[in-house]
Structure formats: C-alpha cells, structure tokens
PDB file of C-alpha atoms in Angstrom:
ATOM      1  CA  MET A   1      33.154   3.916 -38.558  1.00 40.00           C
ATOM      2  CA  ASP A   2      30.197   5.969 -39.707  1.00 40.00           C
ATOM      3  CA  GLY A   3      26.477   5.515 -40.050  1.00 42.00           C
ATOM      4  CA  ALA A   4      26.775   4.538 -43.693  1.00 43.00           C
ATOM      5  CA  GLY A   5      29.066   1.588 -43.166  1.00 50.00           C
ATOM      6  CA  GLY A   6      28.903   0.694 -39.531  1.00 55.00           C
ATOM      7  CA  PRO A   7      28.050   1.916 -36.056  1.00 59.00           C
ATOM      8  CA  GLY A   8      28.730   5.579 -35.537  1.00 52.00           C
ATOM      9  CA  GLU A   9      27.332   8.946 -34.569  1.00 50.00           C
ATOM     10  CA  GLY A  10      24.736  11.250 -36.040  1.00 45.00           C
ATOM     11  CA  ALA A  11      21.173  11.153 -37.281  1.00 50.00           C
ATOM     12  CA  ALA A  12      19.558   8.188 -38.972  1.00 64.00           C
ATOM     13  CA  LEU A  13      20.622   7.616 -42.548  1.00 69.00           C
ATOM     14  CA  ALA A  14      17.607   7.378 -44.863  1.00 63.00           C
ATOM     15  CA  LEU A  15      18.039   5.819 -48.292  1.00 75.00           C
ATOM     16  CA  PRO A  16      16.245   6.212 -51.625  1.00 77.00           C
ATOM     17  CA  GLY A  17      13.586   3.669 -52.278  1.00 81.00           C
ATOM     18  CA  PRO A  18      11.762   1.426 -52.084  1.00 95.00           C
ATOM     19  CA  SER A  19      12.935  -0.802 -54.907  1.00 96.00           C
ATOM     20  CA  LEU A  20      10.456  -2.397 -57.299  1.00 96.00           C
ATOM     21  CA  LEU A  21      11.111  -5.844 -55.815  1.00 97.00           C
ATOM     22  CA  MET A  22      10.525  -4.517 -52.293  1.00 97.00           C
ATOM     23  CA  ARG A  23       7.207  -2.996 -53.359  1.00 96.00           C
ATOM     24  CA  LEU A  24       6.174  -6.263 -54.998  1.00 97.00           C
ATOM     25  CA  THR A  25       7.225  -8.273 -51.940  1.00 97.00           C
ATOM     26  CA  ARG A  26       5.203  -6.004 -49.672  1.00 96.00           C
ATOM     27  CA  ARG A  27       2.128  -6.307 -51.877  1.00 95.00           C
ATOM     28  CA  LEU A  28       2.410 -10.101 -52.051  1.00 95.00           C
ATOM     29  CA  LEU A  29       2.684 -10.334 -48.269  1.00 94.00           C
ATOM     30  CA  ARG A  30      -0.388  -8.177 -47.856  1.00 91.00           C
ATOM     31  CA  LEU A  31      -2.312 -10.251 -50.410  1.00 90.00           C
ATOM     32  CA  ARG A  32      -1.271 -13.482 -48.701  1.00 85.00           C
ATOM     33  CA  GLY A  33      -2.435 -12.087 -45.384  1.00 77.00           C
ATOM     34  CA  ARG A  34      -5.815 -11.185 -46.820  1.00 74.00           C
ATOM     35  CA  LEU A  35      -6.260 -14.569 -48.499  1.00 68.00           C
ATOM     36  CA  ARG A  36      -5.305 -16.587 -45.442  1.00 59.00           C
ATOM     37  CA  GLY A  37      -6.684 -14.138 -42.932  1.00 53.00           C
ATOM     38  CA  ARG A  38      -4.198 -15.360 -40.365  1.00 45.00           C
ATOM     39  CA  LEU A  39      -0.665 -14.128 -40.864  1.00 40.00           C
ATOM     40  CA  ARG A  40       1.475 -15.037 -37.851  1.00 44.00           C
ATOM     41  CA  GLY A  41       1.804 -11.469 -36.683  1.00 42.00           C
ATOM     42  CA  ARG A  42      -1.952 -10.875 -36.999  1.00 47.00           C
ATOM     43  CA  ARG A  43      -2.742 -13.602 -34.512  1.00 49.00           C
ATOM     44  CA  GLY A  44      -2.947 -12.967 -30.821  1.00 50.00           C
ATOM     45  CA  ALA A  45      -5.945 -10.701 -30.286  1.00 56.00           C
ATOM     46  CA  ASP A  46      -7.028 -13.256 -27.648  1.00 66.00           C
ATOM     47  CA  PRO A  47      -3.805 -14.080 -25.729  1.00 61.00           C
ATOM     48  CA  GLU A  48      -5.253 -17.134 -23.971  1.00 69.00           C
ATOM     49  CA  ALA A  49      -6.598 -18.636 -27.207  1.00 76.00           C
ATOM     50  CA  TYR A  50      -3.241 -17.927 -28.848  1.00 71.00           C
ATOM     51  CA  ARG A  51      -1.456 -19.665 -25.977  1.00 72.00           C
ATOM     52  CA  ARG A  52      -3.711 -22.728 -26.278  1.00 79.00           C
ATOM     53  CA  MET A  53      -3.055 -22.906 -30.002  1.00 84.00           C
ATOM     54  CA  LEU A  54       0.701 -22.732 -29.485  1.00 82.00           C
ATOM     55  CA  LEU A  55       0.623 -25.365 -26.744  1.00 80.00           C
ATOM     56  CA  SER A  56      -1.399 -27.738 -28.916  1.00 87.00           C
ATOM     57  CA  ARG A  57       0.902 -27.529 -31.945  1.00 87.00           C
ATOM     58  CA  PRO A  58       3.709 -30.032 -32.528  1.00 87.00           C
ATOM     59  CA  PRO A  59       7.044 -28.985 -31.001  1.00 84.00           C
ATOM     60  CA  PRO A  60       8.526 -26.307 -33.282  1.00 88.00           C
ATOM     61  CA  ARG A  61      11.545 -27.371 -35.324  1.00 93.00           C
ATOM     62  CA  ASP A  62      14.056 -25.133 -37.031  1.00 97.00           C
ATOM     63  CA  ALA A  63      14.302 -25.369 -40.801  1.00 97.00           C
ATOM     64  CA  ALA A  64      17.030 -27.813 -41.824  1.00 97.00           C
ATOM     65  CA  VAL A  65      20.334 -26.464 -43.102  1.00 98.00           C
ATOM     66  CA  PRO A  66      19.935 -26.414 -46.917  1.00 98.00           C
ATOM     67  CA  ALA A  67      22.053 -28.876 -48.874  1.00 98.00           C
ATOM     68  CA  ARG A  68      23.445 -26.063 -51.052  1.00 97.00           C
ATOM     69  CA  LEU A  69      24.669 -24.240 -47.972  1.00 97.00           C
ATOM     70  CA  ARG A  70      26.386 -27.420 -46.719  1.00 97.00           C
ATOM     71  CA  ALA A  71      28.037 -27.855 -50.108  1.00 98.00           C
ATOM     72  CA  ARG A  72      29.388 -24.330 -50.212  1.00 97.00           C
ATOM     73  CA  PHE A  73      30.491 -23.746 -46.606  1.00 98.00           C
ATOM     74  CA  ALA A  74      31.952 -25.614 -43.642  1.00 98.00           C
ATOM     75  CA  VAL A  75      28.984 -26.545 -41.457  1.00 98.00           C
ATOM     76  CA  THR A  76      29.541 -27.932 -37.964  1.00 97.00           C
ATOM     77  CA  GLU A  77      26.882 -28.929 -35.468  1.00 98.00           C
ATOM     78  CA  ALA A  78      27.257 -29.062 -31.712  1.00 98.00           C
ATOM     79  CA  THR A  79      24.989 -29.497 -28.706  1.00 98.00           C
ATOM     80  CA  VAL A  80      24.882 -27.069 -25.778  1.00 98.00           C
ATOM     81  CA  ALA A  81      22.615 -27.842 -22.844  1.00 97.00           C
ATOM     82  CA  GLY A  82      20.825 -30.384 -25.021  1.00 97.00           C
ATOM     83  CA  ARG A  83      20.100 -27.909 -27.821  1.00 97.00           C
ATOM     84  CA  ALA A  84      21.557 -27.589 -31.314  1.00 98.00           C
ATOM     85  CA  VAL A  85      24.120 -24.940 -32.231  1.00 98.00           C
ATOM     86  CA  VAL A  86      25.054 -24.761 -35.931  1.00 98.00           C
ATOM     87  CA  THR A  87      28.145 -22.921 -37.158  1.00 98.00           C
ATOM     88  CA  VAL A  88      28.488 -21.940 -40.820  1.00 98.00           C
ATOM     89  CA  ALA A  89      31.953 -20.765 -41.888  1.00 97.00           C
ATOM     90  CA  PRO A  90      34.068 -20.301 -45.007  1.00 97.00           C
ATOM     91  CA  ARG A  91      35.789 -23.558 -45.960  1.00 95.00           C
ATOM     92  CA  GLU A  92      39.170 -21.862 -45.596  1.00 93.00           C
ATOM     93  CA  GLY A  93      38.266 -20.752 -42.074  1.00 88.00           C
ATOM     94  CA  ALA A  94      36.857 -17.554 -40.613  1.00 86.00           C
ATOM     95  CA  ALA A  95      38.932 -14.469 -41.427  1.00 82.00           C
ATOM     96  CA  GLY A  96      40.821 -13.422 -38.311  1.00 83.00           C
ATOM     97  CA  GLY A  97      38.834 -15.878 -36.222  1.00 87.00           C
ATOM     98  CA  ARG A  98      35.838 -13.523 -36.312  1.00 94.00           C
ATOM     99  CA  ARG A  99      32.360 -14.785 -35.442  1.00 97.00           C
ATOM    100  CA  LEU A 100      28.796 -13.556 -35.579  1.00 98.00           C
ATOM    101  CA  LEU A 101      26.380 -15.089 -33.076  1.00 98.00           C
ATOM    102  CA  TYR A 102      23.026 -14.919 -34.899  1.00 98.00           C
ATOM    103  CA  LEU A 103      19.723 -15.035 -32.978  1.00 98.00           C
ATOM    104  CA  HIS A 104      16.741 -15.611 -35.255  1.00 98.00           C
ATOM    105  CA  GLY A 105      13.394 -13.867 -34.984  1.00 98.00           C
ATOM    106  CA  GLY A 106       9.918 -15.325 -34.740  1.00 97.00           C
ATOM    107  CA  GLY A 107       8.187 -13.571 -31.880  1.00 96.00           C
ATOM    108  CA  TYR A 108       9.855 -15.902 -29.355  1.00 97.00           C
ATOM    109  CA  VAL A 109       7.387 -18.609 -30.397  1.00 95.00           C
ATOM    110  CA  TRP A 110       8.277 -19.500 -34.011  1.00 95.00           C
ATOM    111  CA  PRO A 111      11.410 -21.388 -35.072  1.00 97.00           C
ATOM    112  CA  LEU A 112      14.087 -20.437 -37.554  1.00 98.00           C
ATOM    113  CA  ILE A 113      12.778 -20.533 -41.130  1.00 97.00           C
ATOM    114  CA  ARG A 114      14.497 -21.247 -44.431  1.00 97.00           C
ATOM    115  CA  PRO A 115      15.056 -17.565 -45.366  1.00 98.00           C
ATOM    116  CA  HIS A 116      17.192 -17.239 -42.244  1.00 98.00           C
ATOM    117  CA  TRP A 117      19.608 -19.741 -43.779  1.00 98.00           C
ATOM    118  CA  TRP A 118      19.616 -17.737 -47.030  1.00 98.00           C
ATOM    119  CA  LEU A 119      20.679 -14.667 -45.061  1.00 98.00           C
ATOM    120  CA  VAL A 120      23.266 -16.645 -43.066  1.00 98.00           C
ATOM    121  CA  ALA A 121      24.861 -17.825 -46.325  1.00 98.00           C
ATOM    122  CA  ARG A 122      25.136 -14.268 -47.589  1.00 98.00           C
ATOM    123  CA  LEU A 123      26.596 -13.057 -44.303  1.00 98.00           C
ATOM    124  CA  VAL A 124      29.291 -15.745 -44.332  1.00 98.00           C
ATOM    125  CA  ARG A 125      30.179 -14.944 -47.934  1.00 97.00           C
ATOM    126  CA  ALA A 126      30.206 -11.152 -47.418  1.00 97.00           C
ATOM    127  CA  THR A 127      31.966 -10.969 -44.041  1.00 96.00           C
ATOM    128  CA  GLY A 128      34.290 -13.984 -44.121  1.00 96.00           C
ATOM    129  CA  ALA A 129      33.207 -14.613 -40.528  1.00 97.00           C
ATOM    130  CA  ALA A 130      31.773 -17.762 -39.004  1.00 97.00           C
ATOM    131  CA  VAL A 131      28.069 -17.409 -38.217  1.00 98.00           C
ATOM    132  CA  VAL A 132      26.919 -19.290 -35.120  1.00 98.00           C
ATOM    133  CA  VAL A 133      23.191 -20.091 -35.025  1.00 98.00           C
ATOM    134  CA  PRO A 134      21.847 -21.449 -31.713  1.00 98.00           C
ATOM    135  CA  SER A 135      18.428 -23.089 -31.470  1.00 98.00           C
ATOM    136  CA  TYR A 136      17.312 -21.210 -28.374  1.00 98.00           C
ATOM    137  CA  PRO A 137      14.229 -22.402 -26.424  1.00 97.00           C
ATOM    138  CA  LEU A 138      10.885 -20.930 -27.452  1.00 96.00           C
ATOM    139  CA  ALA A 139       7.656 -19.993 -25.692  1.00 93.00           C
ATOM    140  CA  PRO A 140       5.212 -21.161 -24.524  1.00 90.00           C
ATOM    141  CA  GLY A 141       7.065 -24.359 -23.606  1.00 91.00           C
ATOM    142  CA  HIS A 142       9.929 -22.194 -22.370  1.00 95.00           C
ATOM    143  CA  ASP A 143      10.420 -18.557 -21.419  1.00 97.00           C
ATOM    144  CA  HIS A 144      13.067 -15.865 -21.125  1.00 98.00           C
ATOM    145  CA  ARG A 145      14.678 -17.529 -18.119  1.00 98.00           C
ATOM    146  CA  ASP A 146      15.446 -20.643 -20.159  1.00 98.00           C
ATOM    147  CA  GLY A 147      16.517 -18.542 -23.125  1.00 98.00           C
ATOM    148  CA  PHE A 148      19.055 -16.431 -21.264  1.00 98.00           C
ATOM    149  CA  ALA A 149      20.437 -19.420 -19.340  1.00 98.00           C
ATOM    150  CA  PHE A 150      21.006 -21.294 -22.599  1.00 98.00           C
ATOM    151  CA  LEU A 151      22.597 -18.328 -24.374  1.00 98.00           C
ATOM    152  CA  ALA A 152      24.890 -17.699 -21.406  1.00 98.00           C
ATOM    153  CA  GLU A 153      26.284 -21.220 -21.898  1.00 98.00           C
ATOM    154  CA  VAL A 154      26.665 -20.663 -25.635  1.00 98.00           C
ATOM    155  CA  TRP A 155      28.468 -17.379 -24.978  1.00 98.00           C
ATOM    156  CA  ASP A 156      30.828 -18.931 -22.423  1.00 97.00           C
ATOM    157  CA  GLY A 157      31.784 -21.539 -25.017  1.00 97.00           C
ATOM    158  CA  LEU A 158      32.536 -18.850 -27.598  1.00 97.00           C
ATOM    159  CA  LEU A 159      34.630 -16.904 -25.094  1.00 96.00           C
ATOM    160  CA  ALA A 160      36.671 -20.015 -24.389  1.00 95.00           C
ATOM    161  CA  GLU A 161      37.490 -20.284 -28.097  1.00 93.00           C
ATOM    162  CA  GLY A 162      38.843 -16.723 -28.239  1.00 91.00           C
ATOM    163  CA  GLY A 163      38.584 -14.330 -31.154  1.00 91.00           C
ATOM    164  CA  GLU A 164      36.231 -11.431 -31.836  1.00 95.00           C
ATOM    165  CA  THR A 165      32.506 -12.100 -31.633  1.00 97.00           C
ATOM    166  CA  TRP A 166      29.593  -9.858 -32.576  1.00 98.00           C
ATOM    167  CA  ILE A 167      25.969 -10.606 -31.740  1.00 98.00           C
ATOM    168  CA  ALA A 168      23.270 -10.147 -34.377  1.00 98.00           C
ATOM    169  CA  GLY A 169      19.553 -10.750 -34.362  1.00 98.00           C
ATOM    170  CA  ASP A 170      16.375 -10.006 -36.252  1.00 98.00           C
ATOM    171  CA  SER A 171      13.047  -9.013 -34.705  1.00 98.00           C
ATOM    172  CA  ALA A 172      12.696 -10.941 -31.422  1.00 98.00           C
ATOM    173  CA  GLY A 173      16.259 -12.128 -31.938  1.00 98.00           C
ATOM    174  CA  GLY A 174      17.360  -8.490 -32.132  1.00 98.00           C
ATOM    175  CA  GLY A 175      15.762  -7.722 -28.798  1.00 98.00           C
ATOM    176  CA  LEU A 176      17.324 -10.879 -27.408  1.00 98.00           C
ATOM    177  CA  ALA A 177      20.744  -9.797 -28.728  1.00 98.00           C
ATOM    178  CA  VAL A 178      20.538  -6.500 -26.818  1.00 98.00           C
ATOM    179  CA  GLY A 179      19.159  -8.269 -23.755  1.00 98.00           C
ATOM    180  CA  LEU A 180      22.082 -10.709 -23.809  1.00 98.00           C
ATOM    181  CA  ALA A 181      24.594  -7.850 -24.115  1.00 98.00           C
ATOM    182  CA  LEU A 182      22.940  -6.102 -21.151  1.00 98.00           C
ATOM    183  CA  ASP A 183      22.975  -9.324 -19.140  1.00 98.00           C
ATOM    184  CA  LEU A 184      26.684  -9.833 -19.826  1.00 98.00           C
ATOM    185  CA  ARG A 185      27.423  -6.211 -18.899  1.00 98.00           C
ATOM    186  CA  ASP A 186      25.496  -6.444 -15.635  1.00 97.00           C
ATOM    187  CA  ARG A 187      27.219  -9.710 -14.662  1.00 96.00           C
ATOM    188  CA  GLY A 188      30.642  -8.274 -15.394  1.00 97.00           C
ATOM    189  CA  ARG A 189      31.257 -10.732 -18.207  1.00 97.00           C
ATOM    190  CA  PRO A 190      33.112  -9.875 -21.434  1.00 97.00           C
ATOM    191  CA  GLY A 191      30.571  -8.791 -24.000  1.00 98.00           C
ATOM    192  CA  PRO A 192      30.402  -8.683 -27.799  1.00 98.00           C
ATOM    193  CA  ALA A 193      32.555  -6.491 -29.996  1.00 98.00           C
ATOM    194  CA  GLY A 194      29.369  -5.030 -31.451  1.00 98.00           C
ATOM    195  CA  LEU A 195      25.695  -5.594 -32.160  1.00 98.00           C
ATOM    196  CA  VAL A 196      23.896  -5.910 -35.502  1.00 98.00           C
ATOM    197  CA  LEU A 197      20.156  -5.403 -35.120  1.00 98.00           C
ATOM    198  CA  LEU A 198      17.697  -6.087 -37.938  1.00 98.00           C
ATOM    199  CA  ALA A 199      14.292  -4.576 -37.168  1.00 98.00           C
ATOM    200  CA  PRO A 200      14.696  -5.457 -33.472  1.00 98.00           C
ATOM    201  CA  TRP A 201      11.759  -5.923 -31.115  1.00 98.00           C
ATOM    202  CA  LEU A 202      12.880  -3.722 -28.233  1.00 98.00           C
ATOM    203  CA  ASP A 203       9.735  -3.318 -26.114  1.00 98.00           C
ATOM    204  CA  LEU A 204       7.540  -6.339 -25.382  1.00 98.00           C
ATOM    205  CA  LEU A 205       4.694  -3.954 -24.519  1.00 97.00           C
ATOM    206  CA  VAL A 206       4.877  -2.142 -27.885  1.00 97.00           C
ATOM    207  CA  ALA A 207       3.792   0.949 -25.980  1.00 97.00           C
ATOM    208  CA  ASP A 208       4.701   3.699 -28.452  1.00 96.00           C
ATOM    209  CA  PRO A 209       1.435   5.154 -29.848  1.00 95.00           C
ATOM    210  CA  GLU A 210       3.060   5.460 -33.266  1.00 97.00           C
ATOM    211  CA  ALA A 211       3.060   1.653 -33.525  1.00 96.00           C
ATOM    212  CA  ARG A 212      -0.714   1.730 -34.099  1.00 94.00           C
ATOM    213  CA  ALA A 213      -0.283   4.108 -37.024  1.00 95.00           C
ATOM    214  CA  LEU A 214       2.485   1.931 -38.462  1.00 96.00           C
ATOM    215  CA  GLU A 215       0.136  -1.093 -38.429  1.00 93.00           C
ATOM    216  CA  ARG A 216      -1.549   0.329 -41.519  1.00 93.00           C
ATOM    217  CA  LEU A 217       1.754   0.110 -43.399  1.00 95.00           C
ATOM    218  CA  ASP A 218       3.002  -3.214 -42.025  1.00 95.00           C
ATOM    219  CA  PRO A 219       1.816  -6.329 -43.934  1.00 94.00           C
ATOM    220  CA  MET A 220       3.223  -8.719 -41.325  1.00 92.00           C
ATOM    221  CA  LEU A 221       2.885  -7.590 -37.697  1.00 92.00           C
ATOM    222  CA  SER A 222       0.241  -6.279 -35.339  1.00 90.00           C
ATOM    223  CA  VAL A 223       0.485  -4.728 -31.898  1.00 92.00           C
ATOM    224  CA  ALA A 224      -1.949  -7.311 -30.466  1.00 89.00           C
ATOM    225  CA  GLY A 225       0.025 -10.244 -31.852  1.00 88.00           C
ATOM    226  CA  LEU A 226       3.310  -8.888 -30.516  1.00 93.00           C
ATOM    227  CA  ARG A 227       1.898  -8.244 -27.069  1.00 92.00           C
ATOM    228  CA  ALA A 228       0.449 -11.755 -26.927  1.00 90.00           C
ATOM    229  CA  THR A 229       3.724 -13.493 -27.740  1.00 92.00           C
ATOM    230  CA  GLY A 230       5.640 -11.064 -25.525  1.00 94.00           C
ATOM    231  CA  ALA A 231       3.481 -12.094 -22.572  1.00 92.00           C
ATOM    232  CA  LEU A 232       4.280 -15.748 -23.266  1.00 92.00           C
ATOM    233  CA  TRP A 233       8.006 -15.016 -23.334  1.00 96.00           C
ATOM    234  CA  ALA A 234       7.849 -12.982 -20.099  1.00 97.00           C
ATOM    235  CA  ARG A 235       5.646 -15.651 -18.405  1.00 94.00           C
ATOM    236  CA  GLY A 236       5.148 -14.343 -14.901  1.00 91.00           C
ATOM    237  CA  GLY A 237       7.942 -11.813 -15.197  1.00 95.00           C
ATOM    238  CA  ASP A 238       7.700  -8.105 -15.818  1.00 96.00           C
ATOM    239  CA  PRO A 239       7.638  -7.514 -19.600  1.00 97.00           C
ATOM    240  CA  ALA A 240       9.187  -4.096 -18.926  1.00 97.00           C
ATOM    241  CA  GLU A 241      12.286  -5.724 -17.387  1.00 97.00           C
ATOM    242  CA  PRO A 242      15.360  -4.278 -19.147  1.00 96.00           C
ATOM    243  CA  ARG A 243      16.554  -7.634 -20.510  1.00 97.00           C
ATOM    244  CA  LEU A 244      13.121  -8.254 -22.056  1.00 98.00           C
ATOM    245  CA  SER A 245      12.457  -4.700 -23.218  1.00 98.00           C
ATOM    246  CA  PRO A 246      15.877  -3.113 -23.806  1.00 98.00           C
ATOM    247  CA  LEU A 247      14.261   0.138 -24.933  1.00 98.00           C
ATOM    248  CA  ARG A 248      13.575   0.715 -21.226  1.00 98.00           C
ATOM    249  CA  ALA A 249      17.083  -0.221 -20.035  1.00 98.00           C
ATOM    250  CA  ASP A 250      20.084   1.805 -18.964  1.00 98.00           C
ATOM    251  CA  LEU A 251      22.026   1.582 -22.220  1.00 98.00           C
ATOM    252  CA  ALA A 252      25.375   2.841 -20.961  1.00 98.00           C
ATOM    253  CA  GLY A 253      28.283   0.568 -21.702  1.00 97.00           C
ATOM    254  CA  LEU A 254      26.867  -1.206 -24.722  1.00 98.00           C
ATOM    255  CA  PRO A 255      29.217  -1.896 -27.661  1.00 98.00           C
ATOM    256  CA  PRO A 256      28.815  -0.192 -31.062  1.00 98.00           C
ATOM    257  CA  VAL A 257      25.478  -0.928 -32.740  1.00 98.00           C
ATOM    258  CA  LEU A 258      24.444  -1.141 -36.382  1.00 98.00           C
ATOM    259  CA  LEU A 259      20.640  -0.929 -36.626  1.00 98.00           C
ATOM    260  CA  LEU A 260      18.941  -1.608 -39.969  1.00 98.00           C
ATOM    261  CA  GLN A 261      15.232  -0.810 -40.066  1.00 98.00           C
ATOM    262  CA  GLY A 262      12.431  -0.690 -42.640  1.00 97.00           C
ATOM    263  CA  THR A 263       9.861   2.088 -42.384  1.00 97.00           C
ATOM    264  CA  HIS A 264       6.820  -0.124 -43.137  1.00 97.00           C
ATOM    265  CA  ASP A 265       7.238  -1.925 -39.820  1.00 98.00           C
ATOM    266  CA  VAL A 266       5.325  -1.644 -36.544  1.00 97.00           C
ATOM    267  CA  LEU A 267       8.689  -1.660 -34.737  1.00 98.00           C
ATOM    268  CA  ALA A 268      10.184   1.323 -36.588  1.00 98.00           C
ATOM    269  CA  ALA A 269       9.243   3.891 -33.944  1.00 97.00           C
ATOM    270  CA  ASP A 270      10.958   1.921 -31.192  1.00 98.00           C
ATOM    271  CA  ALA A 271      14.093   1.541 -33.313  1.00 98.00           C
ATOM    272  CA  ARG A 272      14.359   5.330 -33.604  1.00 98.00           C
ATOM    273  CA  ARG A 273      13.804   5.831 -29.886  1.00 98.00           C
ATOM    274  CA  PHE A 274      16.391   3.187 -29.049  1.00 98.00           C
ATOM    275  CA  ALA A 275      19.004   4.839 -31.255  1.00 98.00           C
ATOM    276  CA  ALA A 276      18.318   8.224 -29.654  1.00 98.00           C
ATOM    277  CA  ARG A 277      18.523   6.796 -26.125  1.00 98.00           C
ATOM    278  CA  LEU A 278      21.720   4.925 -26.913  1.00 98.00           C
ATOM    279  CA  ARG A 279      23.358   8.096 -28.240  1.00 98.00           C
ATOM    280  CA  ALA A 280      22.213   9.987 -25.141  1.00 98.00           C
ATOM    281  CA  ALA A 281      23.878   7.301 -23.016  1.00 98.00           C
ATOM    282  CA  GLY A 282      27.173   7.849 -24.828  1.00 98.00           C
ATOM    283  CA  GLY A 283      26.857   4.852 -27.122  1.00 98.00           C
ATOM    284  CA  ARG A 284      27.785   4.563 -30.789  1.00 98.00           C
ATOM    285  CA  VAL A 285      24.954   3.636 -33.127  1.00 98.00           C
ATOM    286  CA  GLY A 286      24.411   3.734 -36.865  1.00 97.00           C
ATOM    287  CA  LEU A 287      20.693   3.697 -37.666  1.00 97.00           C
ATOM    288  CA  VAL A 288      19.914   3.144 -41.339  1.00 97.00           C
ATOM    289  CA  GLU A 289      16.263   3.405 -42.375  1.00 97.00           C
ATOM    290  CA  TYR A 290      15.031   1.821 -45.601  1.00 97.00           C
ATOM    291  CA  PRO A 291      11.943   3.615 -46.966  1.00 96.00           C
ATOM    292  CA  GLY A 292       9.068   1.280 -47.727  1.00 96.00           C
ATOM    293  CA  ALA A 293      10.938  -1.807 -46.524  1.00 97.00           C
ATOM    294  CA  ILE A 294       9.085  -4.547 -44.647  1.00 97.00           C
ATOM    295  CA  HIS A 295       9.820  -6.060 -41.259  1.00 97.00           C
ATOM    296  CA  VAL A 296      13.195  -7.886 -41.292  1.00 98.00           C
ATOM    297  CA  PHE A 297      13.658  -7.000 -44.957  1.00 98.00           C
ATOM    298  CA  PRO A 298      17.195  -8.516 -45.138  1.00 98.00           C
ATOM    299  CA  LEU A 299      15.502 -11.938 -45.294  1.00 98.00           C
ATOM    300  CA  ALA A 300      14.099 -10.868 -48.680  1.00 97.00           C
ATOM    301  CA  VAL A 301      17.461 -11.661 -50.250  1.00 97.00           C
ATOM    302  CA  TRP A 302      16.198 -10.966 -53.810  1.00 97.00           C
ATOM    303  CA  THR A 303      15.842  -7.232 -53.054  1.00 97.00           C
ATOM    304  CA  ARG A 304      18.276  -4.354 -53.423  1.00 96.00           C
ATOM    305  CA  GLU A 305      17.604  -3.424 -49.791  1.00 97.00           C
ATOM    306  CA  SER A 306      18.762  -6.814 -48.531  1.00 98.00           C
ATOM    307  CA  ARG A 307      21.964  -6.633 -50.565  1.00 97.00           C
ATOM    308  CA  ASP A 308      22.665  -3.156 -49.230  1.00 97.00           C
ATOM    309  CA  ALA A 309      22.090  -4.332 -45.652  1.00 98.00           C
ATOM    310  CA  VAL A 310      24.481  -7.264 -46.024  1.00 98.00           C
ATOM    311  CA  GLY A 311      27.114  -4.908 -47.415  1.00 97.00           C
ATOM    312  CA  ARG A 312      26.761  -2.607 -44.422  1.00 97.00           C
ATOM    313  CA  ILE A 313      27.081  -5.524 -42.031  1.00 98.00           C
ATOM    314  CA  ALA A 314      30.236  -6.669 -43.827  1.00 97.00           C
ATOM    315  CA  ARG A 315      31.756  -3.192 -43.486  1.00 97.00           C
ATOM    316  CA  ALA A 316      30.845  -3.023 -39.806  1.00 96.00           C
ATOM    317  CA  LEU A 317      32.541  -6.367 -39.104  1.00 95.00           C
ATOM    318  CA  ALA A 318      35.613  -5.659 -41.239  1.00 92.00           C
ATOM    319  CA  PRO A 319      38.888  -5.667 -39.245  1.00 83.00           C
ATOM    320  CA  ARG A 320      40.142  -2.204 -38.353  1.00 74.00           C
ATOM    321  CA  ALA A 321      43.682  -1.128 -39.113  1.00 56.00           C
TER     322      ALA A 321
END
C-alpha cells in the first residue's frame, strides 16, 4: 500500500485544489457562522457557561437512519450496554466479512448528524464492507471512562464474530479511534486491522501554536471551543493522558493508518505531527492533505474532495492478494 491509496510510508501527499464546491461550502459555513454568531465550534470561551448550557439541553439524540439508506442496504440494530449499535451492510453481505467500526465526531458532546449517514452509505457502497456505528456516551453526562468501557464491549462483540475489522472516526471520533487502538494494545487485546482517520482531534489541549494561526482559515472550529469540550470529556482526568490525546502517546505497535486532512482546519498541524511521530515509531501511515478543505470534509459528500477520500478508503480496505 502507498500514501495515495492506503497507509504507507513517505511524506504527506498534497492534492490540487480546492474544488469550486469546496470553496463555496467553506464560504457558506463562514457566512452561517457570522449570521448566527454561534457555530458549535466557536462556543466554549467560558467553559463553565458552556458546561451549564450542555447540561440544560435535552439529552442528545443521534440522527435517525434515513429511509433511503434503509431501502438500499441491510440495516440491523442491536443494543450493547443499553446503547444503540447500528450496522449498515450490503444486502448481499459484507465482502469477505470485512467491517468498519465508525466513531462519529462532534467534540465528544454532540451526537451523530445526518451527514454522517450520507458518508456511511457511500462507504458501504464503495468498500463492500459492513459499517458499524455505535452510539457512544457523550459529555457532559458521561466522560471518557464511560466511552472506553462501552467501546470495549462493542469491540469484544465484533471479535467474537470474527473477520477483519478496521476502526474509523472523524474529528473527536478520530481521536477516539486511536485511543481505542492504544487501549487494546496496552491491554494485550487483538486490535484493528487498520485505522482510517478523518481530520482527527488528537490533542485535547490543542497545544500546537500553529492552531491559532489556522483559526483564521477554519470556518467551523476554535481552540477555545475545543479545549472546553475536551475538558468535559476528560472530567477530572488528565487531558494529556495518551488515550485522550494520542498525539502524546507512545505510538509503537499501532496498525496501518490512513489519515485524510483538510488544510483549512484548526487540527491540521496536529495531524502532521501525529503522522511524523507515527513514522518515527516504526508505524505505517498515509497522510493525504486536501488544500482548502474544511474540517471533516468527507461529510460534504457533494464535493470532489469527499469522493476522492471515499475512494482512498475503499482502496485501503480492499483485500490484499
């Protein structure tokens, strides 16, 4: 495998761009943020006020599985530790029994949204794999302890079924995917065949000074907002703990990684540092940077960048001869 199609060695692969639709999407997001004055990622300058707001809201609920997705694919729903786990698979069955455990983003406080289902549908169609989507517990009602305990049960269930399983995640879900792989490694448990990371949040402290400069380009996230939700997820723990901030972890022994990252994203600097540290630890990583792309751009399924990302994921998951 190489950096163009899947995890591999070498420097980051930068692509031409951005596409017209990506530029328009970025401008619309910035305009929406200005009009509302309160994009999710821009909240959190006052962590305690943010916490009170989150505690006073109705319990967050994941977006329902769209009817069109149910009509096109085999959708099964299960309960693990009292929480929903949805599996979306080709009607003829997953090719080779392959699975992708998908952990959604949302700063550890926001639920899965409808565009996540759009991306799931495209991943099932492109890879032929079953995509498993767990509704993991969110802050501030829960924290990382609850999250990892729940995902450990989900993982044990997948292991019992056999077959090859990758772990994917976007944003907070990307950080959680790496944290879960580290947790499995440290407990001597079988881990994933590989990781697919979409603009992962790899340091709850967002400590890289370059993140402040990237704020000017990012229409969605802010350092203050990330730090506020990160503190809620850590809740009494050390936010620099390796499972919570994998950028700071010993990365030896991780499986191959495909990392897809937009450049107009506060988290871009940490993605580059993570790839460099993983290579230094002897790991295999393909970092693909999309110029001008927004945070978690694969959710913008109408763009060329999203289509390219899905194609790369499909090649990474393809069975090897």
